[in-house]
């Protein structure tokens, strides 16, 4: 077991005053012998208006508050989890951020609050966090610490169980909810929500809270807590501001393992989520079918989409998704054919075929990056298979990633920009088909290299869903090659025929010229 501390304070608009309060909490934590100190949301400051909130924000490098905590963490060899504000790029809003400062004083992790607190409570405060705060766009995966695997959220995120469940699926053992709850909402929901999150995730919940009156307009509920995976409150502070306080509790990861083993919460997500997936796919397929496909496809697609859910429904949804990808691929092939025969992109670029090819290249490259990002994000939220979490599988994953990227990058180098991005469809042909590495290994190194990279990523994350998606990617690539290879071969065959005809014509002209000389 390891000891954790939750801290409570009343931040004001004075960053230096708030730093002094946090330094007091750190001293108390060090004396208690804890491994990590958890501090509330917005520990650096709580301003009196949206404009003041934005004006006070500083980067972590310029913030005296953050620099001070990093120095304390390094000096005390104590990990600190603390909520701060950071400026956005545009400067009109701030980021509500939670950072993990490790024992060496480094900012090791950073999470930006996803759900913003916009409320209008009857006979209570009116708070519009979105007026001054930029919402986050990503759940941070849990990370290893001296206490265990920590997943981070902030305040209003507490009301959305999905974040905690997503972190649990990634084996989070501790989930943080640093907050500045209002008094009315705190009285009604604070303890209930914290215990519910602990019970449903079967993880420790650590919730450091602001307390007391920050200014004339705003007061926080307090009651910082540490709750165990069984929903029991191990430590709790009060609701009045008595100066900086801490409460401590032992973190026993064996309890979390015991609870999860004895009461496995095996969510039937395939049933719960199938309806949403089904409806999205239904809309996509119907649009694709109406736009691209013959009547026979419409007749086949429509009945299948009305099947009930459950295992059969999931199969239909998955096959529908594959069909959508195939219609995308067919659509792309049709567009490529139209470009080759009618020069649509070339004409749109004023007859400049190179410009048309470059625009297509930028589009394909950007969509590829977006696709890979979606794949990686999707994997983070899928169930992990412990069987895949082994050294041999990890070695295999890295081997596939290295080999796959080698095939992709070397083929791009060999083909060049126009050769890689369908320059032949614009009439920009290479002198001859490339037969050197990696084309001496396979005719489609980019497709197979990309597939290897997908599979390596899936194995590295230990996600069976990623392996299934990789199989789908490979199937789509193989079908795409059935369209591309004959078409590309016909383009080069046509050029060779034209060269031969041109050569024969020149030979005939040469013979006629020699005959005239003899006469």
Short mmCIF file of C-alpha atoms in Angstrom, two decimals, residues 51 56 83 100-101 139 172 176 178-179 219 222 241 251-252 255 273 323 349 378-379 411 419 436 456 512:
data_model
loop_
_atom_site.label_atom_id
_atom_site.label_comp_id
_atom_site.label_asym_id
_atom_site.label_seq_id
_atom_site.Cartn_x
_atom_site.Cartn_y
_atom_site.Cartn_z
CA UNK A 51 -11.96 38.90 -18.58
CA UNK A 56 -4.21 36.23 -15.47
CA UNK A 83 -5.31 22.20 -11.70
CA UNK A 100 0.99 15.85 -13.23
CA UNK A 101 4.33 17.07 -11.87
CA UNK A 139 -9.38 11.83 -22.93
CA UNK A 172 -7.05 3.04 -14.62
CA UNK A 176 -8.97 12.13 -10.16
CA UNK A 178 -10.23 17.96 -8.80
CA UNK A 179 -13.05 20.45 -8.50
CA UNK A 219 -18.06 30.24 -3.10
CA UNK A 222 -15.17 21.85 -0.29
CA UNK A 241 -12.38 27.39 4.95
CA UNK A 251 -4.14 3.22 -1.77
CA UNK A 252 -4.37 -0.58 -1.82
CA UNK A 255 -8.48 -4.15 -3.22
CA UNK A 273 -23.71 0.98 -28.50
CA UNK A 323 -19.68 -1.74 -47.66
CA UNK A 349 -6.37 24.06 -62.27
CA UNK A 378 -10.54 4.55 -31.44
CA UNK A 379 -8.08 1.95 -30.16
CA UNK A 411 8.14 3.25 -51.93
CA UNK A 419 4.36 8.69 -58.75
CA UNK A 436 13.92 -1.78 -57.30
CA UNK A 456 1.59 -3.25 -35.24
CA UNK A 512 11.86 7.73 -97.27
#
